[in-house]
Coordinates of N, CA, C and O in Angstrom, one line a residue:
D1034 N 86.1 83.5 -16.5 CA 85.8 83.7 -14.8 C 85.6 82.4 -14.3 O 84.7 81.9 -14.8
I1035 N 86.5 82.0 -13.8 CA 86.8 80.7 -12.9 C 85.5 80.3 -12.2 O 85.2 79.1 -12.1
Q1036 N 84.9 81.3 -11.9 CA 83.7 80.8 -10.9 C 82.2 81.4 -11.3 O 81.4 81.8 -10.5
G1037 N 82.2 82.0 -12.7 CA 81.5 82.5 -13.5 C 80.1 81.3 -13.7 O 79.9 80.4 -13.5
H1038 N 79.1 82.2 -14.3 CA 77.6 81.5 -14.7 C 78.0 81.1 -16.0 O 78.6 81.5 -16.8
R1039 N 77.6 79.4 -16.2 CA 77.9 78.5 -17.2 C 76.6 78.1 -17.7 O 75.6 77.8 -16.8
S1040 N 76.2 78.0 -18.8 CA 75.2 77.4 -19.5 C 75.3 75.8 -19.5 O 76.5 75.3 -19.2
L1041 N 74.2 75.1 -19.5 CA 74.5 74.0 -20.0 C 75.3 73.5 -21.3 O 76.0 72.6 -21.3
K1042 N 75.2 74.4 -22.3 CA 76.0 74.3 -23.6 C 77.5 74.3 -23.2 O 78.1 73.8 -23.8
D1043 N 77.6 75.3 -22.5 CA 79.3 75.6 -22.1 C 79.5 74.5 -21.2 O 81.1 73.7 -21.4
I1044 N 78.8 73.8 -20.2 CA 79.2 72.5 -19.5 C 79.4 71.3 -20.4 O 80.4 70.6 -20.0
D1045 N 78.5 71.2 -21.1 CA 78.5 69.8 -22.3 C 79.9 70.1 -23.0 O 80.5 69.0 -23.0
A1046 N 80.2 71.4 -23.4 CA 81.4 71.4 -24.4 C 82.6 71.2 -23.4 O 83.9 70.7 -23.8
L1047 N 82.9 71.3 -22.3 CA 83.7 71.1 -21.3 C 84.1 69.7 -21.1 O 84.8 69.1 -21.3
I1048 N 82.7 68.7 -20.9 CA 82.7 67.6 -20.7 C 83.2 66.8 -22.4 O 83.9 65.9 -22.0
D1049 N 82.7 67.5 -23.2 CA 83.0 66.5 -24.4 C 84.6 67.0 -24.7 O 84.9 66.1 -25.3
G1050 N 85.3 68.1 -24.1 CA 86.6 68.0 -24.1 C 87.4 67.3 -23.0 O 88.5 67.3 -23.2
S1051 N 86.9 66.4 -22.3 CA 87.5 65.8 -21.2 C 87.9 64.5 -21.8 O 87.7 64.0 -22.7
G1052 N 88.8 63.9 -21.0 CA 89.5 62.5 -21.2 C 88.2 61.5 -20.7 O 88.6 60.3 -21.0
L1053 N 87.2 61.5 -20.5 CA 86.1 60.5 -19.9 C 85.8 59.8 -21.1 O 85.8 60.1 -22.2
S1054 N 85.4 58.6 -20.9 CA 84.8 57.6 -21.6 C 83.9 58.1 -22.3 O 82.7 58.8 -21.6
P1055 N 83.3 57.7 -23.3 CA 81.9 58.0 -24.0 C 80.7 58.1 -23.2 O 80.1 59.0 -22.9
D1056 N 80.7 56.9 -22.4 CA 79.7 56.4 -21.4 C 79.9 57.7 -20.4 O 78.4 58.2 -19.8
A1057 N 80.5 57.9 -19.7 CA 80.8 58.5 -18.5 C 80.6 60.1 -19.1 O 80.0 60.9 -18.3
R1058 N 81.0 60.4 -20.3 CA 80.7 62.0 -20.8 C 79.1 62.0 -20.9 O 78.4 63.1 -20.8
D1059 N 78.5 60.9 -21.3 CA 77.0 61.1 -21.4 C 76.6 60.9 -20.2 O 75.3 61.9 -20.0
R1060 N 76.7 60.2 -19.4 CA 76.4 60.3 -17.9 C 76.8 61.5 -17.4 O 75.6 62.2 -16.7
A1061 N 77.8 62.4 -17.4 CA 78.1 63.4 -16.9 C 77.3 64.4 -17.2 O 76.5 65.5 -16.5
K1062 N 77.0 64.6 -18.4 CA 75.9 65.3 -19.0 C 74.7 65.8 -18.8 O 73.9 66.3 -18.6
G1063 N 74.4 64.0 -18.7 CA 72.7 64.0 -18.2 C 72.2 64.5 -16.8 O 71.7 65.0 -16.4
L1064 N 73.9 64.1 -16.0 CA 73.3 64.6 -14.4 C 73.3 66.3 -14.5 O 72.6 66.7 -13.9
F1065 N 74.0 67.0 -15.3 CA 74.1 68.6 -15.4 C 72.8 69.0 -16.1 O 72.0 69.9 -15.7
H1066 N 72.2 68.0 -17.1 CA 71.0 68.5 -17.8 C 69.8 67.9 -16.6 O 68.6 69.0 -16.3
R1067 N 69.8 67.4 -15.8 CA 68.8 67.4 -14.6 C 69.1 68.4 -14.0 O 67.9 68.6 -13.2
L1068 N 70.5 68.6 -13.6 CA 70.2 69.7 -12.6 C 69.5 70.8 -13.1 O 69.1 71.5 -12.6
G1069 N 70.0 71.3 -14.3 CA 69.3 72.2 -15.2 C 67.8 72.3 -15.3 O 66.9 73.1 -15.3
E1070 N 67.4 71.1 -15.4 CA 65.7 70.9 -15.5 C 65.3 71.6 -14.0 O 64.3 71.9 -14.1
A1071 N 66.0 71.0 -12.9 CA 65.5 71.6 -11.8 C 65.6 73.1 -11.5 O 64.4 73.7 -11.0
E1072 N 66.5 73.6 -12.0 CA 66.6 75.1 -12.0 C 65.9 75.8 -12.7 O 65.0 76.9 -12.5
A1073 N 65.6 75.2 -14.1 CA 64.4 75.8 -14.7 C 63.1 75.6 -14.3 O 62.2 76.5 -14.4
A1074 N 62.8 74.5 -13.7 CA 61.4 74.5 -12.9 C 61.3 75.3 -11.8 O 59.9 76.2 -11.9
I1075 N 62.5 75.3 -11.1 CA 62.1 76.7 -10.1 C 62.1 78.0 -10.4 O 61.4 78.7 -9.8
N1076 N 62.4 78.2 -11.4 CA 62.8 79.7 -12.0 C 62.3 80.0 -13.2 O 61.8 81.2 -13.2
G1077 N 61.3 78.9 -13.5 CA 60.3 79.1 -14.5 C 61.2 79.6 -15.7 O 60.7 80.7 -16.7
T1078 N 62.2 79.1 -16.2 CA 62.9 79.2 -17.2 C 63.1 78.4 -18.3 O 63.1 77.1 -17.8
P1079 N 62.9 78.4 -19.6 CA 63.2 77.3 -20.4 C 64.7 77.0 -20.1 O 65.6 77.4 -19.9
L1080 N 64.9 75.2 -20.3 CA 66.1 74.9 -20.2 C 67.4 75.5 -20.9 O 68.2 75.5 -20.5
D1081 N 67.0 75.6 -22.1 CA 68.1 76.3 -22.8 C 68.5 77.9 -22.8 O 69.4 78.3 -23.1
E1082 N 67.9 78.3 -21.4 CA 68.2 79.9 -20.9 C 68.6 79.4 -19.7 O 68.9 80.5 -18.9
V1083 N 68.7 78.3 -18.8 CA 69.2 78.1 -17.5 C 70.8 78.2 -17.6 O 71.6 77.8 -18.4
H1084 N 71.3 79.5 -16.7 CA 72.8 79.6 -16.4 C 72.6 79.0 -14.8 O 72.2 79.2 -14.0
L1085 N 73.5 78.3 -15.0 CA 74.3 77.5 -13.4 C 75.3 78.3 -13.0 O 76.0 79.0 -13.3
H1086 N 74.5 78.8 -11.8 CA 75.6 79.7 -11.0 C 76.6 79.0 -10.0 O 77.5 78.6 -10.6
E1087 N 76.2 78.8 -8.9 CA 77.2 77.9 -7.9 C 77.7 76.7 -8.5 O 78.9 76.6 -8.3
V1088 N 76.6 76.1 -8.9 CA 76.9 74.6 -9.5 C 77.8 74.8 -10.9 O 78.3 73.8 -11.2
G1089 N 77.4 76.0 -11.6 CA 78.1 76.2 -12.7 C 79.7 76.5 -12.6 O 80.4 76.6 -13.4
A1090 N 79.9 76.6 -11.4 CA 81.6 76.7 -10.9 C 82.4 75.6 -11.0 O 82.1 74.6 -11.0
V1091 N 83.7 76.2 -11.2 CA 84.7 74.8 -11.5 C 84.7 73.9 -10.5 O 85.0 72.6 -10.8
D1092 N 84.6 74.0 -9.2 CA 84.5 73.1 -8.1 C 83.3 72.1 -8.1 O 83.5 70.7 -8.3
S1093 N 82.4 72.7 -8.8 CA 81.0 71.8 -8.7 C 81.3 71.1 -10.0 O 80.8 69.7 -9.9
I1094 N 82.1 71.7 -11.3 CA 81.8 70.6 -12.4 C 83.1 69.5 -12.1 O 82.8 68.3 -12.3
I1095 N 83.8 69.9 -11.4 CA 85.1 68.9 -10.9 C 84.3 67.5 -9.9 O 84.5 66.6 -10.1
D1096 N 83.3 68.4 -8.9 CA 82.8 67.4 -8.2 C 82.0 66.4 -9.1 O 82.2 65.2 -8.6
I1097 N 81.2 66.7 -9.9 CA 80.2 65.9 -10.6 C 81.2 65.2 -11.6 O 80.8 63.7 -11.6
V1098 N 82.3 65.9 -12.3 CA 82.9 64.9 -13.5 C 84.0 63.8 -12.7 O 83.6 62.8 -13.0
G1099 N 84.1 64.3 -11.3 CA 85.5 63.2 -10.7 C 84.6 62.4 -10.4 O 84.9 61.2 -10.2
S1100 N 83.0 62.5 -9.8 CA 82.1 61.3 -9.4 C 82.2 60.2 -10.4 O 82.2 59.3 -10.0
V1101 N 81.7 60.7 -11.7 CA 81.5 60.0 -12.5 C 82.7 59.2 -12.8 O 82.4 58.0 -13.3
Y1102 N 83.7 59.6 -13.0 CA 84.9 59.0 -13.5 C 85.3 58.1 -12.1 O 85.4 57.0 -12.8
A1103 N 85.0 58.3 -11.0 CA 85.8 57.8 -9.8 C 84.5 56.4 -10.0 O 85.2 55.0 -9.9
L1104 N 83.4 56.4 -10.0 CA 82.4 55.5 -9.9 C 82.6 54.6 -11.1 O 82.5 53.2 -11.1
E1105 N 83.1 55.2 -12.3 CA 83.3 54.3 -13.7 C 84.7 53.6 -13.1 O 84.6 52.1 -13.5
H1106 N 85.6 54.1 -13.0 CA 86.8 53.6 -12.9 C 86.9 52.5 -11.7 O 87.5 51.4 -11.8
L1107 N 86.2 52.5 -10.5 CA 86.0 51.7 -9.5 C 85.1 50.5 -10.0 O 85.2 49.6 -9.1
G1108 N 84.4 50.4 -11.1 CA 83.3 49.8 -11.4 C 82.4 49.5 -10.3 O 82.0 48.5 -10.2
V1109 N 82.0 50.5 -9.8 CA 81.1 50.5 -8.8 C 79.4 50.3 -9.5 O 79.2 50.9 -10.6
T1110 N 78.9 49.0 -9.1 CA 77.6 48.6 -9.7 C 76.3 48.9 -8.7 O 75.0 48.5 -9.4
Q1111 N 76.5 49.2 -7.4 CA 75.4 49.6 -6.6 C 75.9 50.8 -5.6 O 76.8 50.7 -5.1
V1112 N 75.0 51.6 -5.3 CA 75.4 52.6 -4.5 C 74.1 52.5 -3.3 O 72.9 52.7 -3.7
V1113 N 74.5 52.7 -2.0 CA 73.5 52.6 -1.0 C 73.9 54.0 -0.3 O 74.9 54.1 -0.1
S1114 N 72.6 54.7 0.2 CA 73.0 55.6 1.0 C 72.4 56.1 2.1 O 71.3 55.2 2.4
S1115 N 72.9 56.2 3.4 CA 72.1 56.5 4.5 C 71.1 57.8 4.2 O 71.1 58.5 3.2
P1116 N 70.2 57.9 5.1 CA 69.0 58.9 4.6 C 70.2 60.1 4.9 O 71.0 60.4 5.7
L1117 N 69.3 61.4 4.3 CA 70.4 62.5 4.4 C 70.0 63.7 5.1 O 69.0 63.9 5.3
N1118 N 71.0 64.2 6.1 CA 70.7 65.1 7.3 C 71.2 66.5 6.2 O 72.2 66.7 5.5
V1119 N 69.9 67.1 5.9 CA 70.2 68.5 5.1 C 70.5 69.4 5.8 O 70.9 70.7 5.1
G1120 N 70.7 69.6 7.0 CA 71.0 70.9 8.0 C 69.6 71.5 8.2 O 68.5 71.3 8.2
S1121 N 69.4 72.9 8.5 CA 68.7 73.8 9.0 C 69.2 75.4 8.6 O 70.3 75.5 8.2
G1122 N 68.2 76.1 8.6 CA 68.4 77.6 8.8 C 68.3 78.2 7.2 O 67.2 77.8 6.8
T1123 N 69.0 79.0 6.9 CA 68.9 79.7 5.5 C 70.4 79.8 5.3 O 71.3 79.9 5.6
I1124 N 70.2 79.9 3.7 CA 71.6 80.2 2.5 C 71.4 81.4 1.9 O 70.2 81.7 1.5
A1125 N 72.3 82.0 1.4 CA 72.4 83.0 0.7 C 72.9 82.5 -0.7 O 73.8 81.4 -0.9
S1126 N 72.1 82.8 -2.0 CA 72.2 82.2 -3.3 C 72.5 83.4 -4.0 O 72.4 84.5 -3.6
A1127 N 72.6 83.3 -5.1 CA 72.7 84.2 -6.2 C 71.2 84.7 -6.4 O 71.1 86.0 -7.0
H1128 N 70.6 84.0 -6.1 CA 68.7 84.6 -6.1 C 68.3 85.0 -4.7 O 67.1 85.4 -4.9
G1129 N 68.8 85.1 -3.9 CA 68.7 85.6 -2.4 C 68.7 84.6 -1.5 O 69.6 83.7 -1.6
Y1130 N 68.0 85.0 -0.2 CA 68.1 83.8 0.8 C 66.8 82.9 0.7 O 66.0 83.3 0.3
Y1131 N 67.4 81.7 1.0 CA 66.4 80.7 0.8 C 66.4 79.6 2.3 O 67.5 79.4 2.8
P1132 N 65.3 79.0 2.4 CA 65.6 77.8 3.5 C 66.1 76.7 3.3 O 66.3 76.4 1.9
V1133 N 67.0 76.2 4.2 CA 67.5 74.8 3.8 C 66.8 73.8 3.9 O 66.0 73.9 4.9
P1134 N 66.6 72.8 3.0 CA 67.6 72.7 1.7 C 67.1 73.7 0.8 O 66.0 74.0 0.7
A1135 N 68.0 74.0 0.0 CA 67.5 75.2 -0.8 C 66.6 74.6 -2.1 O 66.8 73.2 -2.3
P1136 N 66.0 75.4 -2.9 CA 65.0 75.0 -3.6 C 65.5 73.7 -4.6 O 64.8 72.9 -4.9
A1137 N 66.7 74.3 -5.3 CA 67.2 73.0 -6.3 C 67.4 71.8 -5.5 O 67.1 70.7 -6.1
T1138 N 68.2 71.8 -4.6 CA 68.3 70.5 -3.4 C 67.2 70.0 -3.0 O 67.0 68.7 -3.4
L1139 N 66.2 70.5 -2.8 CA 64.9 69.7 -2.3 C 64.3 69.3 -3.5 O 63.7 68.0 -3.3
R1140 N 64.2 69.8 -4.5 CA 63.6 69.3 -6.0 C 64.1 68.0 -6.1 O 63.6 67.0 -6.6
L1141 N 65.8 68.1 -6.4 CA 66.4 67.0 -6.6 C 66.5 65.7 -5.5 O 66.9 64.4 -6.0
L1142 N 65.8 66.0 -4.4 CA 65.9 65.2 -3.2 C 64.5 64.6 -3.0 O 64.0 63.7 -2.2
Q1143 N 63.6 64.9 -4.3 CA 62.2 64.2 -4.0 C 62.3 62.7 -4.2 O 62.9 62.4 -4.8
G1144 N 61.7 62.1 -3.1 CA 61.5 60.5 -3.1 C 62.6 60.2 -2.2 O 63.1 59.1 -1.8
V1145 N 63.7 61.1 -2.0 CA 64.9 60.3 -1.1 C 65.0 60.6 0.4 O 64.2 61.8 0.8
P1146 N 64.8 59.8 1.2 CA 64.8 59.8 2.6 C 65.8 61.1 3.2 O 67.1 61.0 3.1
M1147 N 65.5 62.0 4.0 CA 65.8 62.9 4.6 C 65.9 63.7 6.0 O 64.3 63.2 6.3
Y1148 N 66.4 64.4 6.6 CA 66.0 64.7 8.0 C 66.7 66.0 8.0 O 67.8 66.3 7.4
S1149 N 66.3 66.7 9.0 CA 66.5 68.2 9.4 C 67.5 68.0 10.6 O 66.8 67.5 11.5
G1150 N 68.7 68.2 10.9 CA 69.7 68.2 12.0 C 69.8 69.4 12.9 O 69.3 70.6 11.9
P1151 N 70.2 69.6 13.8 CA 70.1 70.8 14.6 C 71.1 71.7 14.0 O 71.1 73.1 14.2
Q1152 N 72.1 71.4 13.2 CA 72.9 72.2 12.4 C 72.4 73.3 11.8 O 71.7 73.3 10.8
Q1153 N 72.7 74.5 12.0 CA 72.0 75.9 11.2 C 73.0 75.9 9.7 O 73.5 77.1 9.7
N1154 N 73.3 75.1 9.0 CA 73.8 75.3 7.8 C 73.2 74.5 6.8 O 72.7 73.3 7.1
E1155 N 74.0 74.5 5.7 CA 73.5 73.7 4.4 C 74.4 72.3 4.6 O 75.9 72.7 4.3
L1156 N 73.7 71.2 4.7 CA 74.9 70.1 4.7 C 74.7 69.2 3.6 O 75.4 68.4 3.3
V1157 N 73.5 69.2 2.7 CA 73.6 68.5 1.4 C 73.4 70.0 0.6 O 72.4 70.6 0.0
T1158 N 74.3 70.2 -0.7 CA 73.9 71.0 -1.7 C 73.5 70.6 -2.9 O 73.3 69.4 -3.1
P1159 N 73.3 71.1 -3.9 CA 72.4 70.8 -5.0 C 73.5 69.5 -6.0 O 72.8 68.6 -6.2
T1160 N 74.5 69.9 -5.7 CA 75.8 69.1 -6.4 C 75.5 67.5 -5.5 O 75.3 66.5 -6.3
G1161 N 75.5 67.7 -4.2 CA 75.4 66.6 -3.6 C 74.0 65.9 -3.7 O 74.0 64.4 -3.7
A1162 N 73.0 66.6 -3.8 CA 71.8 66.1 -3.8 C 71.7 65.5 -5.4 O 71.1 64.2 -5.3
L1163 N 72.3 66.0 -6.4 CA 72.2 65.4 -7.7 C 72.9 63.9 -7.8 O 72.5 63.1 -8.1
L1164 N 74.0 63.8 -7.1 CA 74.9 62.8 -7.0 C 74.4 61.6 -6.3 O 74.0 60.6 -7.0
V1165 N 73.8 62.0 -5.2 CA 73.2 60.6 -4.2 C 72.0 60.3 -5.0 O 71.4 59.1 -5.1
S1166 N 71.0 61.2 -5.3 CA 69.7 60.9 -5.9 C 69.9 60.1 -7.1 O 69.2 59.5 -7.9
S1167 N 71.0 60.3 -7.9 CA 71.2 59.8 -9.4 C 71.8 58.4 -9.1 O 71.5 57.4 -10.2
Y1168 N 72.9 58.3 -8.1 CA 73.5 57.1 -7.9 C 72.8 56.1 -7.1 O 73.2 54.7 -7.2
A1169 N 72.2 56.8 -6.1 CA 72.0 55.6 -4.9 C 70.6 54.7 -5.5 O 69.7 55.1 -5.9
S1170 N 70.7 53.6 -5.3 CA 69.7 52.3 -5.6 C 68.5 52.1 -4.2 O 67.8 51.8 -4.5
S1171 N 69.4 52.5 -3.3 CA 68.5 52.4 -1.9 C 68.8 53.2 -0.8 O 70.2 53.8 -1.0
Y1172 N 68.4 53.2 0.2 CA 68.7 54.0 1.3 C 68.8 53.3 2.7 O 67.6 52.6 2.7
G1173 N 69.5 53.5 3.7 CA 69.2 52.9 5.0 C 70.9 52.4 5.6 O 71.6 53.2 5.4
A1174 N 70.8 51.4 6.3 CA 72.0 51.2 7.1 C 73.2 50.6 6.2 O 72.6 50.3 4.8
V1175 N 74.3 50.3 6.5 CA 75.4 49.7 5.8 C 74.8 48.3 5.3 O 74.4 47.7 6.1
P1176 N 74.9 47.7 4.0 CA 74.4 46.7 3.7 C 75.4 45.7 4.0 O 76.2 45.9 4.2
P1177 N 74.8 44.4 3.9 CA 75.8 43.3 4.5 C 76.8 43.3 2.9 O 76.8 43.4 1.8
M1178 N 78.2 43.5 3.8 CA 79.4 43.6 2.6 C 80.6 43.2 3.2 O 80.9 43.3 4.8
R1179 N 81.7 42.9 2.3 CA 83.0 42.8 2.6 C 83.7 44.0 2.3 O 83.8 44.1 1.1
V1180 N 84.1 45.0 3.4 CA 84.8 46.1 2.8 C 86.1 45.9 2.4 O 86.8 44.9 3.1
Q1181 N 86.6 46.5 1.3 CA 87.7 46.4 0.8 C 88.5 47.8 0.7 O 89.7 47.9 0.7
R1182 N 87.7 48.8 0.7 CA 88.5 50.1 0.8 C 87.3 51.3 1.4 O 86.3 51.2 1.6
V1183 N 88.1 52.5 2.0 CA 87.1 53.0 2.9 C 87.6 54.9 2.8 O 89.0 54.7 2.5
G1184 N 87.3 55.4 2.3 CA 87.4 56.8 1.7 C 86.6 58.0 2.5 O 85.6 57.6 2.9
Y1185 N 87.4 58.9 3.0 CA 86.7 60.3 3.5 C 86.9 61.2 2.9 O 87.9 61.4 2.4
G1186 N 85.9 62.2 2.6 CA 86.1 63.4 2.6 C 85.6 64.4 3.3 O 84.5 64.4 4.1
A1187 N 86.5 65.4 3.7 CA 86.1 66.2 4.8 C 85.7 67.6 4.1 O 86.1 68.0 3.2
G1188 N 84.6 68.3 4.9 CA 83.9 69.4 4.4 C 84.6 70.7 4.7 O 85.5 70.5 5.8
A1189 N 84.5 71.8 4.3 CA 85.6 72.9 4.6 C 85.1 73.5 6.2 O 85.7 74.2 6.6
R1190 N 83.5 73.4 6.3 CA 83.2 74.0 7.7 C 83.3 73.0 8.9 O 83.3 71.8 8.7
D1191 N 83.9 73.4 10.0 CA 83.8 72.8 11.1 C 82.5 73.1 12.1 O 82.2 74.2 12.4
F1192 N 82.0 72.0 12.3 CA 80.9 72.0 13.3 C 81.3 71.6 14.8 O 81.8 70.5 14.8
H1193 N 81.0 71.9 15.6 CA 81.0 71.9 17.3 C 80.5 70.1 17.5 O 79.3 70.3 17.4
A1194 N 81.2 69.5 18.0 CA 80.8 68.0 18.2 C 80.4 67.4 17.4 O 79.5 66.2 17.5
R1195 N 80.4 67.6 16.0 CA 79.8 67.1 14.5 C 81.0 66.7 13.7 O 81.1 68.1 13.3
P1196 N 81.1 66.0 13.4 CA 82.3 65.7 11.9 C 81.4 66.4 10.7 O 80.3 66.1 10.4
N1197 N 82.3 67.2 10.0 CA 81.7 67.5 8.5 C 82.4 66.3 7.5 O 83.4 66.9 6.7
V1198 N 82.0 65.0 7.5 CA 82.8 64.1 6.8 C 81.6 63.0 6.2 O 80.6 63.0 6.5
L1199 N 82.3 62.8 5.0 CA 81.4 62.2 4.0 C 82.2 60.7 3.8 O 83.8 61.0 3.6
R1200 N 82.0 59.4 4.1 CA 82.5 58.3 4.4 C 82.1 57.6 2.9 O 80.6 57.5 3.0
V1201 N 82.8 56.7 2.5 CA 82.6 55.9 1.2 C 83.2 54.8 1.6 O 84.3 54.6 1.8
L1202 N 82.2 53.6 1.9 CA 82.7 52.5 1.9 C 82.6 51.3 0.5 O 81.2 51.7 0.0
I1203 N 83.6 50.8 0.2 CA 83.5 49.9 -1.3 C 84.1 48.6 -0.9 O 84.8 48.6 -0.1
G1204 N 83.2 48.0 -1.4 CA 83.3 46.5 -1.2 C 82.2 45.5 -2.2 O 81.5 46.3 -2.7
D1205 N 82.3 44.2 -1.5 CA 81.4 43.3 -2.2 C 80.3 42.7 -1.4 O 80.5 42.8 0.0
A1206 N 79.3 42.8 -2.0 CA 78.3 42.3 -1.2 C 78.6 40.8 -0.6 O 79.2 40.1 -1.2
D1207 N 78.2 40.5 0.4 CA 78.4 39.3 1.3 C 77.1 38.7 2.0 O 76.7 39.1 2.9
A1208 N 76.9 37.4 1.4 CA 75.6 36.7 2.0 C 75.9 36.1 3.3 O 75.1 36.4 4.1
A1209 N 77.3 35.9 3.6 CA 77.4 35.6 5.1 C 77.3 36.6 6.1 O 76.4 36.0 7.5
A1210 N 77.5 38.2 5.5 CA 77.2 39.0 6.8 C 75.8 38.9 6.7 O 75.2 39.4 7.9
A1211 N 74.9 38.7 5.6 CA 73.5 38.8 5.7 C 72.9 38.3 6.7 O 71.6 38.8 7.1
S1212 N 73.3 37.0 6.7 CA 72.8 36.1 7.7 C 72.9 36.4 9.5 O 72.4 35.4 10.3
H1213 N 73.6 37.3 9.5 CA 73.8 37.5 11.0 C 72.8 38.7 11.6 O 72.7 39.4 11.1

C-alpha cells in the first residue's frame, strides 16, 4: 500500500536499501526515530509499536530522505529559519480532528519560535516541523550572506492573497554584509 501505515523498522529497511551515504542513512533514520518518539509520547505507545500514518506515506519518506540527501550534497553547514507560521483551525488525521498545529507537530516544535497566522489551515506539517527543528541552528531574519542560489517549493493549496511557498537561500556567510 503506497500510502499505508509503516513501522520504524519498515522505514529503516527502506532507508538502508537506499543509495544514501552511511552518514545520511543514519541521519534519516534518526529523524524518523525522533518522529516516532513524538508519536509514541502523544499516543502512549511504546516506540517499537508506533506505526506512522500520514508521515509513513511515500511522499513524506521522500521529503525527509530527499532533504537529508540535498543538505549533504550541497554541503550545508548551517541552517537559519524564520519563525514558523503554523496556521490555525483544525485538521483531520488518522486519529480524529485536532487543533492546528497537530500534536506531533507541536511536540516537534518545542523551543522553536512560531506564531499562528490567519489561514484556517495547517501550514507546518509534522514532516516540516521535524526537518526545521532538527536542522535549524537559529531562527530570525536572513543572516548576513552572499546568496549563491535560491530555490522555491510551492504547496498544493492556494491561499487568497498569500503565497504557499517555501523559499530557500543558499550562500556564504558574509562579514561585509553584517557591518551594514
